Amino acid sequence: MCFRSNVFRLRKLVFTENVRYYAGIYQKNPQLKPATATIETIKAKLSDTNAPTAEEWKNIRLDILNERRFNNTNVDSVVLGLCPNLRIGKSYVSFLQQQGLQTNLAIVGKLLRLYRLKEDKISEEDEAEIWRIYTELREQNAILDANTCEHAINALTLTQHWKHCLELLEMIKITGTPDSSSYNCIATKAFQTGDETMGWQMLQEMCENKRIPNDDSFLAWLEYSRRQAGQCFSTNLERMLQFTNDNAVFLSKRIGNELLQLPKELGVSVAVTRITDNGKCSHCKGNLSSIVVSTDMFQRMKDTFLEAVLINKEIFNRTTPEELNRFQTFLKKTLPYDVVIDGLNVAFSSGNQKNPTVYAQQVAAVVRHYDDPFLLYAALESGPKTDFFSRDLMRKHSFMLGHELGGVFKRWQQEHQYSLLSIMPDGRVIIKAPFKYELYAHKSSANRWHVPLVEHGNRIPKVEKQNDWLCMSIA
């Protein structure tokens, strides 16, 4: 690989016949990164408007090599990962070529990803360069590793050749699950080019794989919808809002600001509002919808919980089938319950007046087997009206139930989980009661939507009532 006339090209690699090669064999360990002080120092040097000189690049490279975890194979990928934009990244690759240092496939991947951080708009020349790098990469590698695929997807979705990313997505699935960035890049490009079927397919698939849509995907859908003639904007907006409800996704404040700026001629009226603990909207004076977990869905969740969470290898590392049978016999004799209390969790969260071990020993003597999954199982077996008391967010158990029932679990959890906030010095106990209304965007009347907002949509927030909401009237 070399730079000639400012054009990046891959050096041809000669492979032995009948050998299957995987690109990215030089990828660094994802846990391998320089010390925080080193990172901050290098980032400060690279923040300058001017690209570093050859001598400065040499010193930056040595700063990382001085840490024993790094060597000549992985150092350059690390440096590229710290580059703030494409221009600085190209400067470093140029430095490597001038020094006669080998540039491996991990470096190519990092450079491709830096096209996402280009300081100005992607030009036709940039698109041609991305396509050239990618085609040369594929000529030499029939199959790419997941990291290289993800880097390539980030770059290819900036070009007209973006549908080649679908093949790369399938390559990633050979060894794992595509990351959020890959799904979002494809979904965003699909909406930008009018392929709404592909865009929604990517969003749905990523949610089913426990990946989170980001702002770019939703903004691209809103922009695409505004470009369409006729009265479809309201329908498209409601489709997006319903998707967030179906998949337990929160929209960010950035999306909220875009919604607030929608012109009224689109048939949408948006206002900032607050929601009381009783589920009342301060703007329209209406109420949020109550949580609804149907009897059938509750039964499915309860049955699946036993198989997916209790009867699995992890649980039987801590208990035995015989103990589980004894626990089930105990439940049959004592059901139903008004509330099931996670005694160990409460004991450890009750403060430091006593050693938590004392609490744990006391409770454990009575409820030896009652860790989180057993307590949840007890609450589920008791029926849909039983509450439970715990501070645990139960995310792992939700994940193990799968996409559809995981969402049902979260709604049931939201409706029935009480948690300890604190125990005051005078003995008063402060308890957080569940918020028994819809937490996600939903239609509460014929044309009225209430939409919660979070600071960052691509981060998993606590499953609780948000402080910021929009009240929307959609004609």
GROMACS .gro file of C-alpha atoms in nm:
model
  475
    1MET     CA    1   0.000   0.000   0.000
    2CYS     CA    2   0.128   0.343  -0.077
    3PHE     CA    3   0.037   0.702  -0.146
    4ARG     CA    4   0.104   0.824  -0.497
    5SER     CA    5  -0.017   1.168  -0.601
    6ASN     CA    6  -0.231   1.179  -0.286
    7VAL     CA    7  -0.422   0.868  -0.393
    8PHE     CA    8  -0.433   0.580  -0.145
    9ARG     CA    9  -0.379   0.234  -0.295
   10LEU     CA   10  -0.339  -0.115  -0.155
   11ARG     CA   11  -0.019  -0.295  -0.229
   12LYS     CA   12  -0.097  -0.629  -0.392
   13LEU     CA   13  -0.044  -0.925  -0.163
   14VAL     CA   14   0.049  -1.267  -0.300
   15PHE     CA   15  -0.138  -1.557  -0.142
   16THR     CA   16  -0.066  -1.929  -0.167
   17GLU     CA   17  -0.328  -2.123  -0.364
   18ASN     CA   18  -0.609  -2.312  -0.187
   19VAL     CA   19  -0.568  -2.116   0.135
   20ARG     CA   20  -0.862  -1.921   0.279
   21TYR     CA   21  -0.746  -1.584   0.409
   22TYR     CA   22  -0.923  -1.351   0.648
   23ALA     CA   23  -0.855  -0.980   0.637
   24GLY     CA   24  -0.780  -0.802   0.962
   25ILE     CA   25  -0.541  -1.060   1.105
   26TYR     CA   26  -0.346  -0.766   1.246
   27GLN     CA   27  -0.646  -0.625   1.435
   28LYS     CA   28  -0.555  -0.520   1.784
   29ASN     CA   29  -0.716  -0.666   2.089
   30PRO     CA   30  -1.022  -0.444   2.159
   31GLN     CA   31  -0.916  -0.427   2.523
   32LEU     CA   32  -0.568  -0.309   2.429
   33LYS     CA   33  -0.538   0.065   2.457
   34PRO     CA   34  -0.276   0.309   2.582
   35ALA     CA   35  -0.279   0.457   2.929
   36THR     CA   36  -0.528   0.740   2.975
   37ALA     CA   37  -0.250   0.998   3.015
   38THR     CA   38  -0.093   0.885   2.687
   39ILE     CA   39  -0.425   0.906   2.505
   40GLU     CA   40  -0.493   1.257   2.634
   41THR     CA   41  -0.145   1.377   2.541
   42ILE     CA   42  -0.170   1.241   2.186
   43LYS     CA   43  -0.521   1.376   2.136
   44ALA     CA   44  -0.400   1.719   2.241
   45LYS     CA   45  -0.117   1.703   1.985
   46LEU     CA   46  -0.358   1.592   1.710
   47SER     CA   47  -0.614   1.862   1.783
   48ASP     CA   48  -0.398   2.123   1.614
   49THR     CA   49  -0.525   2.248   1.280
   50ASN     CA   50  -0.202   2.153   1.106
   51ALA     CA   51  -0.111   1.790   1.056
   52PRO     CA   52   0.192   1.675   1.259
   53THR     CA   53   0.534   1.679   1.097
   54ALA     CA   54   0.725   1.356   1.031
   55GLU     CA   55   0.925   1.411   1.349
   56GLU     CA   56   0.608   1.468   1.552
   57TRP     CA   57   0.448   1.152   1.411
   58LYS     CA   58   0.764   0.960   1.502
   59ASN     CA   59   0.741   1.082   1.861
   60ILE     CA   60   0.370   1.000   1.885
   61ARG     CA   61   0.439   0.649   1.761
   62LEU     CA   62   0.722   0.609   2.014
   63ASP     CA   63   0.498   0.731   2.297
   64ILE     CA   64   0.275   0.429   2.239
   65LEU     CA   65   0.556   0.184   2.167
   66ASN     CA   66   0.711   0.275   2.502
   67GLU     CA   67   0.421   0.091   2.665
   68ARG     CA   68   0.514  -0.276   2.664
   69ARG     CA   69   0.175  -0.392   2.539
   70PHE     CA   70   0.242  -0.246   2.196
   71ASN     CA   71   0.469  -0.345   1.910
   72ASN     CA   72   0.528  -0.263   1.544
   73THR     CA   73   0.232  -0.479   1.443
   74ASN     CA   74  -0.042  -0.310   1.646
   75VAL     CA   75   0.087   0.041   1.718
   76ASP     CA   76  -0.020   0.203   1.390
   77SER     CA   77  -0.381   0.090   1.417
   78VAL     CA   78  -0.389   0.246   1.764
   79VAL     CA   79  -0.250   0.578   1.636
   80LEU     CA   80  -0.507   0.589   1.356
   81GLY     CA   81  -0.781   0.522   1.608
   82LEU     CA   82  -0.679   0.843   1.788
   83CYS     CA   83  -0.685   1.058   1.474
   84PRO     CA   84  -0.970   1.311   1.493
   85ASN     CA   85  -1.045   1.326   1.120
   86LEU     CA   86  -0.961   1.184   0.778
   87ARG     CA   87  -0.703   1.450   0.695
   88ILE     CA   88  -0.493   1.371   1.001
   89GLY     CA   89  -0.536   0.998   0.941
   90LYS     CA   90  -0.409   1.025   0.583
   91SER     CA   91  -0.116   1.229   0.708
   92TYR     CA   92  -0.017   0.944   0.938
   93VAL     CA   93  -0.046   0.677   0.666
   94SER     CA   94   0.164   0.899   0.440
   95PHE     CA   95   0.425   0.921   0.718
   96LEU     CA   96   0.434   0.542   0.745
   97GLN     CA   97   0.494   0.507   0.372
   98GLN     CA   98   0.770   0.768   0.376
   99GLN     CA   99   0.940   0.578   0.658
  100GLY     CA  100   0.914   0.251   0.467
  101LEU     CA  101   0.695   0.102   0.740
  102GLN     CA  102   0.444  -0.166   0.646
  103THR     CA  103   0.076  -0.073   0.646
  104ASN     CA  104  -0.142  -0.373   0.728
  105LEU     CA  105  -0.509  -0.449   0.687
  106ALA     CA  106  -0.606  -0.318   1.030
  107ILE     CA  107  -0.474   0.021   0.921
  108VAL     CA  108  -0.681   0.007   0.601
  109GLY     CA  109  -0.993  -0.058   0.808
  110LYS     CA  110  -0.926   0.230   1.045
  111LEU     CA  111  -0.857   0.462   0.752
  112LEU     CA  112  -1.185   0.365   0.584
  113ARG     CA  113  -1.375   0.445   0.901
  114LEU     CA  114  -1.213   0.789   0.918
  115TYR     CA  115  -1.407   0.891   0.606
  116ARG     CA  116  -1.697   0.930   0.848
  117LEU     CA  117  -1.495   1.203   1.019
  118LYS     CA  118  -1.407   1.402   0.708
  119GLU     CA  119  -1.412   1.771   0.791
  120ASP     CA  120  -1.611   1.871   0.485
  121LYS     CA  121  -1.863   1.702   0.256
  122ILE     CA  122  -1.770   1.374   0.088
  123SER     CA  123  -1.675   1.452  -0.273
  124GLU     CA  124  -1.696   1.236  -0.585
  125GLU     CA  125  -1.319   1.190  -0.555
  126ASP     CA  126  -1.364   1.066  -0.199
  127GLU     CA  127  -1.630   0.821  -0.311
  128ALA     CA  128  -1.405   0.692  -0.587
  129GLU     CA  129  -1.119   0.652  -0.341
  130ILE     CA  130  -1.335   0.459  -0.094
  131TRP     CA  131  -1.453   0.228  -0.370
  132ARG     CA  132  -1.099   0.175  -0.497
  133ILE     CA  133  -0.967   0.085  -0.152
  134TYR     CA  134  -1.257  -0.151  -0.093
  135THR     CA  135  -1.236  -0.330  -0.428
  136GLU     CA  136  -0.860  -0.383  -0.390
  137LEU     CA  137  -0.923  -0.514  -0.039
  138ARG     CA  138  -1.181  -0.762  -0.166
  139GLU     CA  139  -0.965  -0.873  -0.460
  140GLN     CA  140  -0.711  -0.994  -0.208
  141ASN     CA  141  -0.948  -1.124   0.060
  142ALA     CA  142  -1.250  -1.337  -0.021
  143ILE     CA  143  -1.374  -1.307   0.336
  144LEU     CA  144  -1.318  -1.019   0.578
  145ASP     CA  145  -1.320  -1.036   0.955
  146ALA     CA  146  -1.593  -0.859   1.152
  147ASN     CA  147  -1.387  -0.552   1.245
  148THR     CA  148  -1.279  -0.488   0.886
  149CYS     CA  149  -1.638  -0.538   0.766
  150GLU     CA  150  -1.765  -0.282   1.015
  151HIS     CA  151  -1.502  -0.028   0.911
  152ALA     CA  152  -1.585  -0.084   0.543
  153ILE     CA  153  -1.958  -0.044   0.605
  154ASN     CA  154  -1.897   0.293   0.769
  155ALA     CA  155  -1.717   0.410   0.453
  156LEU     CA  156  -1.921   0.239   0.180
  157THR     CA  157  -2.247   0.385   0.310
  158LEU     CA  158  -2.108   0.725   0.214
  159THR     CA  159  -2.108   0.615  -0.152
  160GLN     CA  160  -2.342   0.495  -0.424
  161HIS     CA  161  -2.202   0.145  -0.372
  162TRP     CA  162  -2.365   0.113  -0.030
  163LYS     CA  163  -2.564  -0.204  -0.107
  164HIS     CA  164  -2.238  -0.400  -0.104
  165CYS     CA  165  -2.265  -0.352   0.272
  166LEU     CA  166  -2.537  -0.617   0.284
  167GLU     CA  167  -2.280  -0.881   0.191
  168LEU     CA  168  -2.045  -0.749   0.459
  169LEU     CA  169  -2.327  -0.765   0.714
  170GLU     CA  170  -2.370  -1.135   0.639
  171MET     CA  171  -1.994  -1.188   0.682
  172ILE     CA  172  -2.011  -1.035   1.029
  173LYS     CA  173  -2.289  -1.277   1.121
  174ILE     CA  174  -2.057  -1.572   1.057
  175THR     CA  175  -1.880  -1.504   1.384
  176GLY     CA  176  -2.107  -1.268   1.576
  177THR     CA  177  -2.363  -0.990   1.570
  178PRO     CA  178  -2.313  -0.667   1.372
  179ASP     CA  179  -2.258  -0.358   1.584
  180SER     CA  180  -2.502  -0.068   1.610
  181SER     CA  181  -2.290   0.149   1.383
  182SER     CA  182  -2.313  -0.098   1.094
  183TYR     CA  183  -2.691  -0.126   1.117
  184ASN     CA  184  -2.739   0.247   1.159
  185CYS     CA  185  -2.512   0.339   0.867
  186ILE     CA  186  -2.704   0.110   0.633
  187ALA     CA  187  -3.046   0.221   0.761
  188THR     CA  188  -2.953   0.589   0.728
  189LYS     CA  189  -2.825   0.545   0.372
  190ALA     CA  190  -3.131   0.342   0.277
  191PHE     CA  191  -3.366   0.620   0.389
  192GLN     CA  192  -3.151   0.884   0.221
  193THR     CA  193  -3.178   0.698  -0.110
  194GLY     CA  194  -3.550   0.621  -0.076
  195ASP     CA  195  -3.520   0.249   0.007
  196GLU     CA  196  -3.754   0.259   0.303
  197THR     CA  197  -3.808  -0.119   0.305
  198MET     CA  198  -3.436  -0.181   0.357
  199GLY     CA  199  -3.411   0.098   0.614
  200TRP     CA  200  -3.686  -0.043   0.835
  201GLN     CA  201  -3.553  -0.395   0.789
  202MET     CA  202  -3.218  -0.283   0.932
  203LEU     CA  203  -3.381  -0.100   1.224
  204GLN     CA  204  -3.600  -0.397   1.312
  205GLU     CA  205  -3.314  -0.645   1.285
  206MET     CA  206  -3.085  -0.435   1.500
  207CYS     CA  207  -3.346  -0.409   1.776
  208GLU     CA  208  -3.404  -0.783   1.765
  209ASN     CA  209  -3.027  -0.821   1.810
  210LYS     CA  210  -3.025  -0.587   2.111
  211ARG     CA  211  -2.860  -0.303   1.918
  212ILE     CA  212  -2.983   0.055   1.959
  213PRO     CA  213  -3.086   0.286   1.672
  214ASN     CA  214  -2.911   0.623   1.674
  215ASP     CA  215  -3.023   0.973   1.584
  216ASP     CA  216  -2.899   0.959   1.226
  217SER     CA  217  -3.138   0.678   1.131
  218PHE     CA  218  -3.444   0.859   1.266
  219LEU     CA  219  -3.337   1.196   1.125
  220ALA     CA  220  -3.290   1.036   0.782
  221TRP     CA  221  -3.642   0.890   0.803
  222LEU     CA  222  -3.792   1.226   0.898
  223GLU     CA  223  -3.607   1.401   0.614
  224TYR     CA  224  -3.714   1.134   0.365
  225SER     CA  225  -4.075   1.169   0.483
  226ARG     CA  226  -4.069   1.546   0.439
  227ARG     CA  227  -3.955   1.504   0.079
  228GLN     CA  228  -4.255   1.290  -0.009
  229ALA     CA  229  -4.554   1.454  -0.174
  230GLY     CA  230  -4.908   1.416  -0.038
  231GLN     CA  231  -5.030   1.353   0.313
  232CYS     CA  232  -4.793   1.074   0.415
  233PHE     CA  233  -4.578   1.267   0.662
  234SER     CA  234  -4.815   1.212   0.954
  235THR     CA  235  -4.836   0.841   0.873
  236ASN     CA  236  -4.459   0.812   0.850
  237LEU     CA  237  -4.409   1.001   1.176
  238GLU     CA  238  -4.654   0.773   1.356
  239ARG     CA  239  -4.476   0.472   1.208
  240MET     CA  240  -4.151   0.589   1.366
  241LEU     CA  241  -4.313   0.660   1.703
  242GLN     CA  242  -4.489   0.323   1.707
  243PHE     CA  243  -4.160   0.153   1.624
  244THR     CA  244  -3.998   0.309   1.932
  245ASN     CA  245  -4.287   0.182   2.145
  246ASP     CA  246  -4.282  -0.170   1.999
  247ASN     CA  247  -3.907  -0.199   2.053
  248ALA     CA  248  -3.872  -0.010   2.384
  249VAL     CA  249  -3.654   0.260   2.227
  250PHE     CA  250  -3.624   0.617   2.354
  251LEU     CA  251  -3.579   0.916   2.123
  252SER     CA  252  -3.309   1.168   2.210
  253LYS     CA  253  -3.348   1.539   2.285
  254ARG     CA  254  -3.180   1.605   1.951
  255ILE     CA  255  -3.469   1.429   1.775
  256GLY     CA  256  -3.708   1.615   2.003
  257ASN     CA  257  -3.569   1.949   1.887
  258GLU     CA  258  -3.623   1.844   1.524
  259LEU     CA  259  -3.982   1.752   1.601
  260LEU     CA  260  -4.041   2.086   1.774
  261GLN     CA  261  -3.928   2.267   1.459
  262LEU     CA  262  -4.167   2.084   1.223
  263PRO     CA  263  -4.386   2.331   1.031
  264LYS     CA  264  -4.756   2.315   1.119
  265GLU     CA  265  -4.851   2.268   0.756
  266LEU     CA  266  -4.728   1.910   0.792
  267GLY     CA  267  -5.024   1.850   1.021
  268VAL     CA  268  -4.822   1.816   1.339
  269SER     CA  269  -4.831   2.030   1.652
  270VAL     CA  270  -4.557   1.968   1.910
  271ALA     CA  271  -4.511   2.113   2.259
  272VAL     CA  272  -4.275   2.054   2.550
  273THR     CA  273  -4.452   1.909   2.852
  274ARG     CA  274  -4.410   1.748   3.192
  275ILE     CA  275  -4.571   1.429   3.318
  276THR     CA  276  -4.680   1.394   3.680
  277ASP     CA  277  -4.626   1.079   3.884
  278ASN     CA  278  -4.995   1.010   3.827
  279GLY     CA  279  -4.940   1.006   3.451
  280LYS     CA  280  -5.101   1.342   3.372
  281CYS     CA  281  -4.971   1.569   3.094
  282SER     CA  282  -4.927   1.933   3.196
  283HIS     CA  283  -4.990   2.052   2.837
  284CYS     CA  284  -5.304   1.872   2.717
  285LYS     CA  285  -5.423   1.775   3.068
  286GLY     CA  286  -5.476   1.422   2.941
  287ASN     CA  287  -5.340   1.103   3.093
  288LEU     CA  288  -5.082   0.861   2.965
  289SER     CA  289  -5.202   0.514   2.877
  290SER     CA  290  -5.177   0.251   3.147
  291ILE     CA  291  -4.943  -0.042   3.099
  292VAL     CA  292  -5.119  -0.342   2.948
  293VAL     CA  293  -4.970  -0.691   2.968
  294SER     CA  294  -5.234  -0.930   2.836
  295THR     CA  295  -5.310  -1.256   3.015
  296ASP     CA  296  -5.181  -1.456   2.718
  297MET     CA  297  -4.851  -1.265   2.700
  298PHE     CA  298  -4.802  -1.293   3.076
  299GLN     CA  299  -4.851  -1.669   3.056
  300ARG     CA  300  -4.606  -1.699   2.766
  301MET     CA  301  -4.349  -1.493   2.956
  302LYS     CA  302  -4.392  -1.703   3.271
  303ASP     CA  303  -4.353  -2.031   3.083
  304THR     CA  304  -4.052  -1.907   2.887
  305PHE     CA  305  -3.886  -1.768   3.200
  306LEU     CA  306  -3.864  -2.115   3.351
  307GLU     CA  307  -3.688  -2.260   3.047
  308ALA     CA  308  -3.475  -1.961   2.941
  309VAL     CA  309  -3.364  -1.829   3.278
  310LEU     CA  310  -3.401  -2.097   3.544
  311ILE     CA  311  -3.334  -2.419   3.354
  312ASN     CA  312  -2.998  -2.338   3.199
  313LYS     CA  313  -2.633  -2.420   3.257
  314GLU     CA  314  -2.557  -2.096   3.441
  315ILE     CA  315  -2.820  -2.149   3.707
  316PHE     CA  316  -2.722  -2.513   3.758
  317ASN     CA  317  -2.369  -2.399   3.828
  318ARG     CA  318  -2.511  -2.255   4.150
  319THR     CA  319  -2.790  -2.503   4.226
  320THR     CA  320  -2.922  -2.844   4.118
  321PRO     CA  321  -3.238  -2.978   3.955
  322GLU     CA  322  -3.333  -3.130   4.292
  323GLU     CA  323  -3.312  -2.791   4.464
  324LEU     CA  324  -3.521  -2.634   4.187
  325ASN     CA  325  -3.784  -2.906   4.236
  326ARG     CA  326  -3.791  -2.840   4.611
  327PHE     CA  327  -3.834  -2.468   4.542
  328GLN     CA  328  -4.125  -2.537   4.307
  329THR     CA  329  -4.287  -2.762   4.569
  330PHE     CA  330  -4.247  -2.482   4.824
  331LEU     CA  331  -4.419  -2.237   4.587
  332LYS     CA  332  -4.715  -2.470   4.530
  333LYS     CA  333  -4.773  -2.488   4.905
  334THR     CA  334  -4.745  -2.114   4.972
  335LEU     CA  335  -4.881  -1.930   4.665
  336PRO     CA  336  -5.017  -1.670   4.604
  337TYR     CA  337  -4.819  -1.373   4.738
  338ASP     CA  338  -4.897  -1.003   4.753
  339VAL     CA  339  -4.529  -0.912   4.718
  340VAL     CA  340  -4.199  -1.098   4.677
  341ILE     CA  341  -3.898  -0.930   4.841
  342ASP     CA  342  -3.540  -0.963   4.724
  343GLY     CA  343  -3.403  -0.983   5.077
  344LEU     CA  344  -3.035  -1.000   4.987
  345ASN     CA  345  -3.062  -0.705   4.752
  346VAL     CA  346  -3.244  -0.496   5.011
  347ALA     CA  347  -2.998  -0.596   5.283
  348PHE     CA  348  -2.697  -0.485   5.081
  349SER     CA  349  -2.863  -0.156   4.987
  350SER     CA  350  -2.984  -0.059   5.333
  351GLY     CA  351  -2.684   0.149   5.427
  352ASN     CA  352  -2.369   0.107   5.626
  353GLN     CA  353  -2.501   0.107   5.982
  354LYS     CA  354  -2.406  -0.261   5.993
  355ASN     CA  355  -2.177  -0.483   5.800
  356PRO     CA  356  -2.373  -0.600   5.490
  357THR     CA  357  -2.245  -0.951   5.557
  358VAL     CA  358  -2.455  -0.961   5.875
  359TYR     CA  359  -2.769  -0.884   5.679
  360ALA     CA  360  -2.678  -1.131   5.409
  361GLN     CA  361  -2.621  -1.413   5.658
  362GLN     CA  362  -2.952  -1.346   5.831
  363VAL     CA  363  -3.150  -1.344   5.512
  364ALA     CA  364  -2.961  -1.630   5.352
  365ALA     CA  365  -3.053  -1.855   5.642
  366VAL     CA  366  -3.417  -1.819   5.543
  367VAL     CA  367  -3.405  -1.773   5.165
  368ARG     CA  368  -3.096  -1.968   5.066
  369HIS     CA  369  -3.197  -2.016   4.703
  370TYR     CA  370  -3.372  -1.685   4.648
  371ASP     CA  371  -3.136  -1.509   4.411
  372ASP     CA  372  -3.279  -1.284   4.141
  373PRO     CA  373  -3.414  -1.547   3.899
  374PHE     CA  374  -3.576  -1.750   4.177
  375LEU     CA  375  -3.743  -1.443   4.322
  376LEU     CA  376  -3.872  -1.340   3.982
  377TYR     CA  377  -3.998  -1.690   3.920
  378ALA     CA  378  -4.184  -1.680   4.250
  379ALA     CA  379  -4.344  -1.348   4.155
  380LEU     CA  380  -4.442  -1.477   3.810
  381GLU     CA  381  -4.582  -1.804   3.944
  382SER     CA  382  -4.788  -1.608   4.196
  383GLY     CA  383  -4.976  -1.437   3.914
  384PRO     CA  384  -5.008  -1.106   3.726
  385LYS     CA  385  -5.115  -0.909   4.035
  386THR     CA  386  -4.808  -0.988   4.248
  387ASP     CA  387  -4.551  -0.713   4.303
  388PHE     CA  388  -4.184  -0.760   4.381
  389PHE     CA  389  -3.928  -0.556   4.572
  390SER     CA  390  -3.572  -0.518   4.439
  391ARG     CA  391  -3.325  -0.256   4.321
  392ASP     CA  392  -3.189  -0.484   4.049
  393LEU     CA  393  -3.262  -0.363   3.694
  394MET     CA  394  -3.298  -0.726   3.575
  395ARG     CA  395  -3.150  -0.645   3.232
  396LYS     CA  396  -2.984  -0.985   3.201
  397HIS     CA  397  -3.309  -1.172   3.257
  398SER     CA  398  -3.489  -0.953   3.005
  399PHE     CA  399  -3.217  -1.026   2.750
  400MET     CA  400  -3.244  -1.403   2.803
  401LEU     CA  401  -3.617  -1.395   2.721
  402GLY     CA  402  -3.555  -1.276   2.366
  403HIS     CA  403  -3.676  -0.970   2.178
  404GLU     CA  404  -4.055  -1.000   2.202
  405LEU     CA  405  -4.092  -1.143   2.551
  406GLY     CA  406  -3.806  -0.928   2.677
  407GLY     CA  407  -4.025  -0.627   2.598
  408VAL     CA  408  -4.319  -0.786   2.780
  409PHE     CA  409  -4.092  -0.854   3.080
  410LYS     CA  410  -3.984  -0.489   3.093
  411ARG     CA  411  -4.346  -0.372   3.097
  412TRP     CA  412  -4.439  -0.621   3.369
  413GLN     CA  413  -4.129  -0.518   3.565
  414GLN     CA  414  -4.215  -0.152   3.531
  415GLU     CA  415  -4.568  -0.211   3.660
  416HIS     CA  416  -4.477  -0.429   3.957
  417GLN     CA  417  -4.126  -0.346   4.080
  418TYR     CA  418  -4.083  -0.147   4.403
  419SER     CA  419  -3.733  -0.046   4.506
  420LEU     CA  420  -3.560   0.085   4.817
  421LEU     CA  421  -3.428   0.438   4.784
  422SER     CA  422  -3.289   0.484   5.134
  423ILE     CA  423  -3.332   0.418   5.504
  424MET     CA  424  -3.322   0.734   5.713
  425PRO     CA  425  -3.132   0.757   6.044
  426ASP     CA  426  -3.465   0.768   6.230
  427GLY     CA  427  -3.570   0.438   6.071
  428ARG     CA  428  -3.804   0.577   5.805
  429VAL     CA  429  -3.788   0.382   5.480
  430ILE     CA  430  -3.807   0.567   5.148
  431ILE     CA  431  -3.952   0.343   4.877
  432LYS     CA  432  -3.986   0.410   4.505
  433ALA     CA  433  -4.322   0.294   4.376
  434PRO     CA  434  -4.361   0.173   4.016
  435PHE     CA  435  -4.480   0.412   3.746
  436LYS     CA  436  -4.780   0.225   3.605
  437TYR     CA  437  -4.811   0.414   3.279
  438GLU     CA  438  -4.650   0.380   2.939
  439LEU     CA  439  -4.285   0.483   2.954
  440TYR     CA  440  -4.232   0.497   2.578
  441ALA     CA  441  -4.384   0.704   2.299
  442HIS     CA  442  -4.750   0.610   2.261
  443LYS     CA  443  -5.084   0.730   2.131
  444SER     CA  444  -5.309   0.805   2.427
  445SER     CA  445  -5.612   0.930   2.229
  446ALA     CA  446  -5.731   0.959   1.870
  447ASN     CA  447  -5.454   1.193   1.754
  448ARG     CA  448  -5.252   1.263   2.069
  449TRP     CA  449  -4.903   1.121   2.126
  450HIS     CA  450  -4.681   1.156   2.430
  451VAL     CA  451  -4.310   1.111   2.362
  452PRO     CA  452  -4.040   1.080   2.631
  453LEU     CA  453  -3.692   1.214   2.553
  454VAL     CA  454  -3.349   1.108   2.683
  455GLU     CA  455  -3.016   1.285   2.661
  456HIS     CA  456  -2.861   1.029   2.426
  457GLY     CA  457  -3.080   0.787   2.234
  458ASN     CA  458  -2.797   0.541   2.165
  459ARG     CA  459  -2.737   0.472   2.535
  460ILE     CA  460  -2.951   0.244   2.747
  461PRO     CA  461  -3.128   0.459   3.006
  462LYS     CA  462  -3.292   0.334   3.322
  463VAL     CA  463  -3.641   0.195   3.266
  464GLU     CA  464  -3.815   0.475   3.450
  465LYS     CA  465  -4.025   0.786   3.385
  466GLN     CA  466  -3.816   1.043   3.201
  467ASN     CA  467  -3.816   1.410   3.298
  468ASP     CA  468  -3.856   1.548   2.946
  469TRP     CA  469  -4.159   1.478   2.725
  470LEU     CA  470  -4.327   1.607   2.412
  471CYS     CA  471  -4.703   1.633   2.369
  472MET     CA  472  -4.787   1.591   2.000
  473SER     CA  473  -5.107   1.634   1.804
  474ILE     CA  474  -5.083   1.451   1.469
  475ALA     CA  475  -5.364   1.514   1.221
   0.00000   0.00000   0.00000
